[in-house]
Amino acid sequence: MEMNRIKITNGKIILRDSIIPNGTLLVEEGKIVAVTAGDAEIPDARVIDAEGQYIAPGFIDIHVHGGGDHDFMDGTEEAFLKVAEMHAAHGTTSMMPTTLTADRQGILHTLDMYEQAHAKNKFGAQFIGLHLEGPYFSMNQRGAQDPRYIRDPDPDEYLEILSHSQSIKRWSAAPERKGAIAFGKVLCERGILPSMAHTDAIYEEALEAFENGYTLLTHFYSAMSGVTRKNAFRYAGVIEAGYLHDALDVEIIADGVHLPAPLLKLIYKIKGPEHIALITDAMRGAGMPEGESILGSRANGLPVIIEDGVAKMPDRSSFAGSVATADRLVRVMVEKAELPLVDAIRMITHTPARIMKLDNKIGTLASGMDADIVIFDEAIRINKTIIKGKLA
Ligand SMILES: [Zn+2]
């Protein structure tokens, strides 16, 4: 019987802490079966010559809204598939489609579309679960989230949403909202990761949330409290909680715009690559020319402008999402933050996989793992994306 066997050879293979200067990967039936130094004689294998370029695990984006002029909130199967294909061309092999703050019907419809698109997603980055962003946020830290929908966690509502879909794997909320700790406990019981987001919590509130399962900070620094003063007294915020507690993971929009290089370096210095996930948080403008665009659903979203490599509110007073792709995040971490390539890769492969408890399947080039692989050059331009052993 003929095996679907692929040999990827003559490349610099990126492992978690090191690089094999010239190695070979063997893939069978969509899984990695061997990683070796040098070449290997494999009969009947289809050969992919990496031509001395890098071979890395496929990129994992756990927070993404859109790209290629589509948004997951468009409410169409086509939008899901096109976003997945556009990001696959930039090295993403797994993604968590992320919702924006919306009404209950809008959220439920997006859950249905996810299931429908998931079954048909043959050529794009694989969907590894839904991320709900909102609507239980701090009004003061809403950023570009629609204020009409922002509210306290309501058990009637979130239990209905949770019973509607088995695919929700993380949910971002502000822990200081009334009922947010109980909400976090419900999520943990169901194996869903609660994440602190769009929050004005003080340190003590963040600590209580952390102790009750909120172990991830959504787009660290963006829409998040730092040190504040009330009367004469100074209070630490969520950012300080992130730095103080080693076990708190952070995700960062490493597009080189949301966080300047000194902050990228500071986060890396304190948290280390094992606790930082790089995310695009991309909206529909990713992979598109600059100019006018829409944040959120095409029918009901907010007009925004894309310039300087980022989406901005029309008055340019704040950002309205990123237009990054995963390869750009790696370039920023290497070129602007001046970090080792292995650490930049770890932050968009193994660390997000570990945060989502998928590190037994994806995020590492090792025997038994899914054959999700990217090949890229010295400038971190993607040459090939392979998803479960198939060229995307
Ligand atoms: Zn987002």
Coordinates of C-alpha atoms and ligand atoms in Angstrom, one line a residue:
M1 CA 0.0 0.0 0.0
E2 CA 1.3 3.4 -0.9
M3 CA 2.1 5.7 2.0
N4 CA 1.8 9.4 1.9
R5 CA 5.5 9.9 2.7
I6 CA 7.3 13.2 2.4
K7 CA 11.0 14.0 3.1
I8 CA 11.8 17.7 3.8
T9 CA 15.6 18.0 3.6
N10 CA 18.5 20.4 3.3
G11 CA 17.1 23.0 5.8
K12 CA 17.9 24.6 9.2
I13 CA 15.5 22.8 11.5
I14 CA 14.2 25.0 14.4
L15 CA 13.7 23.1 17.6
R16 CA 12.4 24.6 20.9
D17 CA 15.8 25.7 22.1
S18 CA 18.2 25.1 19.2
I19 CA 18.6 24.8 15.5
I20 CA 19.9 21.7 13.6
P21 CA 22.1 23.4 11.0
N22 CA 21.3 20.9 8.2
G23 CA 18.6 18.4 8.8
T24 CA 15.8 16.3 7.5
L25 CA 12.2 15.8 8.5
L26 CA 10.2 12.7 7.6
V27 CA 6.4 13.0 7.3
E28 CA 3.9 10.1 7.0
E29 CA 0.1 10.3 6.8
G30 CA 0.1 13.9 8.1
K31 CA 2.4 13.3 11.1
I32 CA 6.1 13.9 11.7
V33 CA 7.8 10.5 12.1
A34 CA 11.5 11.5 12.3
V35 CA 13.7 14.6 12.7
T36 CA 17.4 14.0 12.0
A37 CA 20.7 15.8 11.4
G38 CA 22.1 15.5 7.9
D39 CA 20.3 13.7 5.0
A40 CA 18.4 10.3 5.2
E41 CA 17.8 7.7 2.6
I42 CA 14.0 7.3 2.5
P43 CA 12.6 5.0 -0.3
D44 CA 9.4 6.2 -2.1
A45 CA 9.4 9.6 -0.3
R46 CA 8.3 12.7 -2.1
V47 CA 11.2 15.1 -1.6
I48 CA 10.9 18.8 -0.7
D49 CA 14.3 20.6 -0.9
A50 CA 14.4 23.5 1.7
E51 CA 17.4 24.9 -0.2
G52 CA 19.2 25.8 3.0
Q53 CA 16.2 27.8 4.4
Y54 CA 14.6 27.5 7.8
I55 CA 12.2 24.7 8.7
A56 CA 10.0 25.6 11.6
P57 CA 6.7 24.4 13.2
G58 CA 3.7 26.1 11.7
F59 CA 2.6 29.3 13.3
I60 CA -0.3 29.3 15.8
D61 CA -2.4 32.4 16.2
I62 CA -4.7 32.3 19.2
H63 CA -6.3 35.7 18.6
V64 CA -7.3 36.7 15.1
H65 CA -10.4 38.4 13.7
G66 CA -9.9 38.5 10.0
G67 CA -7.7 39.2 6.9
G68 CA -7.9 39.4 3.1
D69 CA -10.9 41.8 3.4
H70 CA -13.0 39.3 5.5
D71 CA -13.9 39.2 9.2
F72 CA -15.2 36.2 11.1
M73 CA -18.1 38.5 12.2
D74 CA -19.2 38.8 8.5
G75 CA -21.3 35.7 9.3
T76 CA -20.5 33.8 6.2
E77 CA -18.7 30.5 5.6
E78 CA -16.7 32.2 2.8
A79 CA -15.2 34.7 5.3
F80 CA -13.9 31.9 7.6
L81 CA -12.3 30.0 4.7
K82 CA -10.7 33.1 3.1
V83 CA -9.3 34.4 6.3
A84 CA -7.8 30.9 7.0
E85 CA -6.2 30.8 3.5
M86 CA -4.8 34.3 3.6
H87 CA -3.0 33.7 6.9
A88 CA -1.8 30.2 5.8
A89 CA 0.1 32.0 3.0
H90 CA 1.9 33.9 5.8
G91 CA 2.9 30.8 7.8
T92 CA -0.1 30.3 10.1
T93 CA -1.2 26.6 10.3
S94 CA -3.5 26.9 13.3
M95 CA -5.8 29.7 14.4
M96 CA -8.5 30.6 16.9
P97 CA -11.2 32.6 15.1
T98 CA -12.1 35.5 17.4
T99 CA -15.4 37.3 17.8
L100 CA -15.9 41.0 18.5
T101 CA -18.4 42.4 21.1
A102 CA -21.8 41.8 19.6
D103 CA -25.4 41.0 20.5
R104 CA -26.4 37.5 21.4
Q105 CA -27.8 36.6 18.0
G106 CA -24.6 37.8 16.3
I107 CA -22.4 35.7 18.6
L108 CA -24.6 32.6 18.1
H109 CA -24.6 33.0 14.4
T110 CA -20.8 33.2 14.4
L111 CA -20.6 29.9 16.4
D112 CA -22.8 28.2 13.8
M113 CA -20.6 29.5 10.9
Y114 CA -17.5 28.2 12.7
E115 CA -18.8 24.6 12.7
Q116 CA -19.9 24.9 9.1
A117 CA -16.6 26.3 7.9
H118 CA -14.5 24.0 10.0
A119 CA -15.8 21.0 8.2
K120 CA -14.9 22.5 4.8
N121 CA -11.6 24.1 5.7
K122 CA -9.2 22.2 3.3
F123 CA -6.6 24.8 2.2
G124 CA -6.4 27.2 5.1
A125 CA -5.0 27.4 8.6
Q126 CA -6.8 24.9 10.8
F127 CA -9.4 26.1 13.3
I128 CA -8.4 25.0 16.8
G129 CA -11.4 26.5 18.7
L130 CA -13.2 29.8 19.0
H131 CA -12.1 32.7 21.1
L132 CA -14.9 35.0 22.3
E133 CA -13.7 38.5 22.9
G134 CA -16.3 40.3 25.0
P135 CA -18.9 41.5 25.6
Y136 CA -18.1 41.5 29.3
F137 CA -15.6 44.4 29.4
S138 CA -14.8 47.6 31.2
M139 CA -16.5 50.5 29.4
N140 CA -13.5 52.6 30.1
Q141 CA -11.1 50.2 28.4
R142 CA -13.4 49.2 25.5
G143 CA -11.0 50.4 22.9
A144 CA -12.6 49.8 19.5
Q145 CA -15.2 47.4 20.9
D146 CA -18.8 48.6 20.3
P147 CA -20.1 50.3 23.5
R148 CA -23.7 49.3 22.8
Y149 CA -23.0 45.7 23.7
I150 CA -20.7 46.0 26.7
R151 CA -22.2 44.6 29.9
D152 CA -21.7 42.5 33.0
P153 CA -21.5 38.7 32.6
D154 CA -25.1 37.4 32.7
P155 CA -25.4 33.6 33.5
D156 CA -28.6 33.4 31.4
E157 CA -26.7 34.7 28.4
Y158 CA -23.4 33.0 28.7
L159 CA -24.9 29.6 29.6
E160 CA -27.0 29.7 26.5
I161 CA -23.9 30.6 24.4
L162 CA -21.9 27.8 26.0
S163 CA -24.6 25.3 25.4
H164 CA -24.8 26.3 21.8
S165 CA -21.2 25.3 20.9
Q166 CA -18.6 22.8 22.0
S167 CA -15.9 24.7 20.1
I168 CA -15.4 27.7 22.4
K169 CA -11.9 27.3 23.9
R170 CA -11.2 30.7 25.4
W171 CA -13.2 33.7 26.4
S172 CA -11.8 37.2 27.2
A173 CA -13.5 39.3 29.9
A174 CA -12.8 42.1 32.4
P175 CA -12.4 40.3 35.8
E176 CA -13.6 43.4 37.8
R177 CA -17.1 43.3 36.2
K178 CA -19.9 42.0 38.5
G179 CA -20.1 38.2 38.2
A180 CA -16.8 37.8 36.3
I181 CA -15.2 35.5 38.9
A182 CA -18.2 33.2 38.9
F183 CA -18.1 33.3 35.1
G184 CA -14.4 32.3 35.1
K185 CA -15.2 29.3 37.3
V186 CA -17.9 28.1 34.9
L187 CA -15.5 28.4 32.0
C188 CA -12.8 26.4 33.8
E189 CA -15.2 23.6 34.7
R190 CA -15.9 23.3 31.0
G191 CA -12.2 23.3 30.0
I192 CA -12.4 26.8 28.5
L193 CA -9.6 29.3 29.2
P194 CA -10.7 32.6 30.8
S195 CA -8.5 35.5 29.8
M196 CA -8.3 39.0 31.3
A197 CA -9.0 41.7 28.7
H198 CA -10.2 45.2 28.2
T199 CA -9.9 45.7 31.9
D200 CA -9.5 48.5 34.5
A201 CA -8.9 46.0 37.4
I202 CA -6.5 46.9 40.1
Y203 CA -3.9 44.4 41.1
E204 CA -5.9 42.8 43.9
E205 CA -8.8 42.1 41.5
A206 CA -6.4 40.7 38.9
L207 CA -4.9 38.4 41.6
E208 CA -8.3 37.1 42.6
A209 CA -9.1 36.4 38.9
F210 CA -5.7 34.6 38.4
E211 CA -6.4 32.4 41.4
N212 CA -9.8 31.6 39.9
G213 CA -8.5 30.5 36.5
Y214 CA -7.8 33.6 34.5
T215 CA -4.3 32.6 33.6
L216 CA -3.8 34.6 30.4
L217 CA -3.7 38.3 29.7
T218 CA -5.3 39.3 26.4
H219 CA -3.1 41.7 24.3
F220 CA -0.9 42.6 27.2
Y221 CA -0.7 46.5 27.6
S222 CA -3.5 47.2 25.1
A223 CA -6.8 48.2 26.9
M224 CA -5.3 47.2 30.2
S225 CA -4.7 49.0 33.5
G226 CA -1.3 49.8 34.8
V227 CA -0.4 51.9 37.9
T228 CA -3.1 54.3 38.8
R229 CA -3.6 56.8 41.7
K230 CA -6.8 57.3 43.7
N231 CA -6.5 60.3 46.0
A232 CA -2.9 60.2 47.1
F233 CA -2.6 56.4 47.0
R234 CA -0.9 54.4 44.2
Y235 CA -2.4 51.1 43.0
A236 CA -0.7 48.4 40.9
G237 CA -2.8 47.2 37.9
V238 CA -3.2 44.1 35.6
I239 CA 0.1 44.8 33.9
E240 CA 2.0 44.6 37.2
A241 CA 0.1 41.4 38.0
G242 CA 1.4 40.0 34.7
Y243 CA 5.0 40.8 35.6
L244 CA 4.8 39.7 39.2
H245 CA 3.3 36.2 38.7
D246 CA 5.4 33.9 36.6
A247 CA 2.5 31.5 35.9
L248 CA 0.4 34.2 34.2
D249 CA 0.8 34.0 30.5
V250 CA 0.6 37.0 28.2
E251 CA -0.2 37.4 24.6
I252 CA 1.2 40.4 22.7
I253 CA 0.4 42.1 19.4
A254 CA 3.9 42.1 18.0
D255 CA 3.2 44.1 14.9
G256 CA 5.9 46.6 15.8
V257 CA 3.2 49.3 16.2
H258 CA 1.1 48.4 19.2
L259 CA 4.2 47.9 21.4
P260 CA 7.4 49.8 20.7
A261 CA 10.7 47.9 20.8
P262 CA 11.7 48.8 24.4
L263 CA 8.4 47.3 25.7
L264 CA 8.8 44.1 23.6
K265 CA 12.3 43.7 25.2
L266 CA 11.0 44.4 28.7
I267 CA 8.2 41.9 28.3
Y268 CA 10.6 39.3 27.0
K269 CA 13.1 40.0 29.8
I270 CA 10.6 39.5 32.5
K271 CA 8.2 36.9 31.2
G272 CA 10.6 34.8 28.9
P273 CA 9.6 33.1 25.7
E274 CA 7.8 30.3 27.5
H275 CA 5.1 32.7 28.8
I276 CA 4.6 35.0 25.8
A277 CA 2.4 34.2 22.8
L278 CA 2.6 36.3 19.7
I279 CA -0.8 37.2 18.2
T280 CA -1.8 39.1 15.1
D281 CA -5.2 40.3 16.5
A282 CA -5.6 41.0 12.8
M283 CA -8.8 42.6 11.4
R284 CA -9.9 42.3 7.7
G285 CA -7.3 44.8 6.5
A286 CA -4.5 42.2 7.0
G287 CA -3.1 41.2 3.6
M288 CA -4.8 44.2 1.9
P289 CA -3.6 47.6 0.7
E290 CA -3.8 50.5 3.1
G291 CA -6.9 52.8 3.0
E292 CA -10.5 52.7 4.2
S293 CA -11.7 49.5 5.8
I294 CA -14.3 48.3 8.3
L295 CA -13.7 46.9 11.8
G296 CA -16.1 44.0 12.6
S297 CA -18.8 42.8 10.3
R298 CA -19.2 44.2 6.9
A299 CA -22.9 44.9 7.5
N300 CA -22.6 46.4 11.0
G301 CA -19.0 47.4 11.7
L302 CA -17.2 50.6 12.3
P303 CA -15.4 52.5 9.5
V304 CA -11.6 52.7 10.1
I305 CA -8.6 53.8 8.3
I306 CA -5.5 51.7 7.6
E307 CA -2.2 53.6 7.5
D308 CA 1.3 53.2 9.0
G309 CA 0.8 49.4 9.0
V310 CA -2.1 49.5 11.5
A311 CA -5.9 50.1 11.6
K312 CA -6.9 53.4 13.3
M313 CA -10.2 55.0 14.3
P314 CA -11.2 57.6 11.7
D315 CA -10.1 60.5 14.0
R316 CA -6.7 58.7 14.4
S317 CA -7.0 59.0 18.2
S318 CA -6.5 55.2 18.8
F319 CA -5.7 52.0 17.1
A320 CA -8.6 49.9 15.8
G321 CA -6.9 46.5 15.4
S322 CA -3.8 45.2 13.6
V323 CA -3.2 44.2 10.0
A324 CA -0.3 41.9 10.9
T325 CA 0.3 38.5 9.6
A326 CA 2.3 35.9 11.6
D327 CA 5.5 36.2 9.6
R328 CA 5.6 39.9 10.4
L329 CA 5.4 39.2 14.1
V330 CA 8.5 37.0 13.9
R331 CA 10.3 39.6 11.8
V332 CA 9.5 42.3 14.4
M333 CA 10.7 40.2 17.3
V334 CA 14.0 39.4 15.5
E335 CA 14.7 42.7 13.8
K336 CA 13.1 45.3 16.1
A337 CA 13.3 43.6 19.5
E338 CA 16.6 41.9 18.5
L339 CA 15.7 38.5 20.0
P340 CA 17.1 35.1 19.0
L341 CA 15.1 33.5 16.2
V342 CA 14.5 30.3 18.2
D343 CA 12.7 32.4 20.9
A344 CA 10.6 34.3 18.4
I345 CA 9.5 31.1 16.8
R346 CA 8.8 29.5 20.2
M347 CA 6.5 32.4 21.1
I348 CA 4.3 31.7 18.0
T349 CA 4.5 27.9 18.1
H350 CA 5.1 26.0 21.3
T351 CA 4.0 28.6 23.8
P352 CA 0.5 29.3 22.3
A353 CA 0.1 25.5 21.9
R354 CA 0.9 25.0 25.5
I355 CA -1.4 27.8 26.6
M356 CA -4.3 26.1 24.7
K357 CA -3.2 22.6 26.0
L358 CA -2.5 21.5 22.4
D359 CA 1.3 21.0 22.8
N360 CA 1.0 17.2 22.5
K361 CA -0.2 17.7 18.9
I362 CA 1.2 21.0 17.5
G363 CA 3.9 23.6 18.0
T364 CA 7.0 21.4 17.9
L365 CA 8.9 19.6 15.2
A366 CA 9.1 16.1 16.8
S367 CA 8.1 12.6 16.1
G368 CA 4.4 12.0 16.6
M369 CA 3.3 15.7 16.1
D370 CA 1.1 16.9 13.3
A371 CA 3.1 17.8 10.2
D372 CA 2.4 21.5 10.4
I373 CA 5.5 23.0 9.0
V374 CA 6.7 26.3 7.5
I375 CA 9.8 26.9 5.4
F376 CA 11.1 30.5 5.2
D377 CA 14.2 32.4 4.2
E378 CA 16.7 34.6 6.2
A379 CA 14.3 37.6 5.8
I380 CA 11.5 35.5 7.3
R381 CA 9.6 35.4 4.0
I382 CA 7.4 32.3 3.8
N383 CA 8.3 29.9 1.0
K384 CA 6.0 27.0 1.9
T385 CA 3.3 26.3 4.4
I386 CA 2.5 22.6 5.1
I387 CA -0.6 21.7 7.1
K388 CA -1.0 18.1 8.3
G389 CA 1.4 17.0 5.6
K390 CA -0.3 18.9 2.7
L391 CA 1.0 22.0 1.0
A392 CA -1.3 24.9 1.7
Ligands
ZN1 ZN -9.0 41.1 19.4

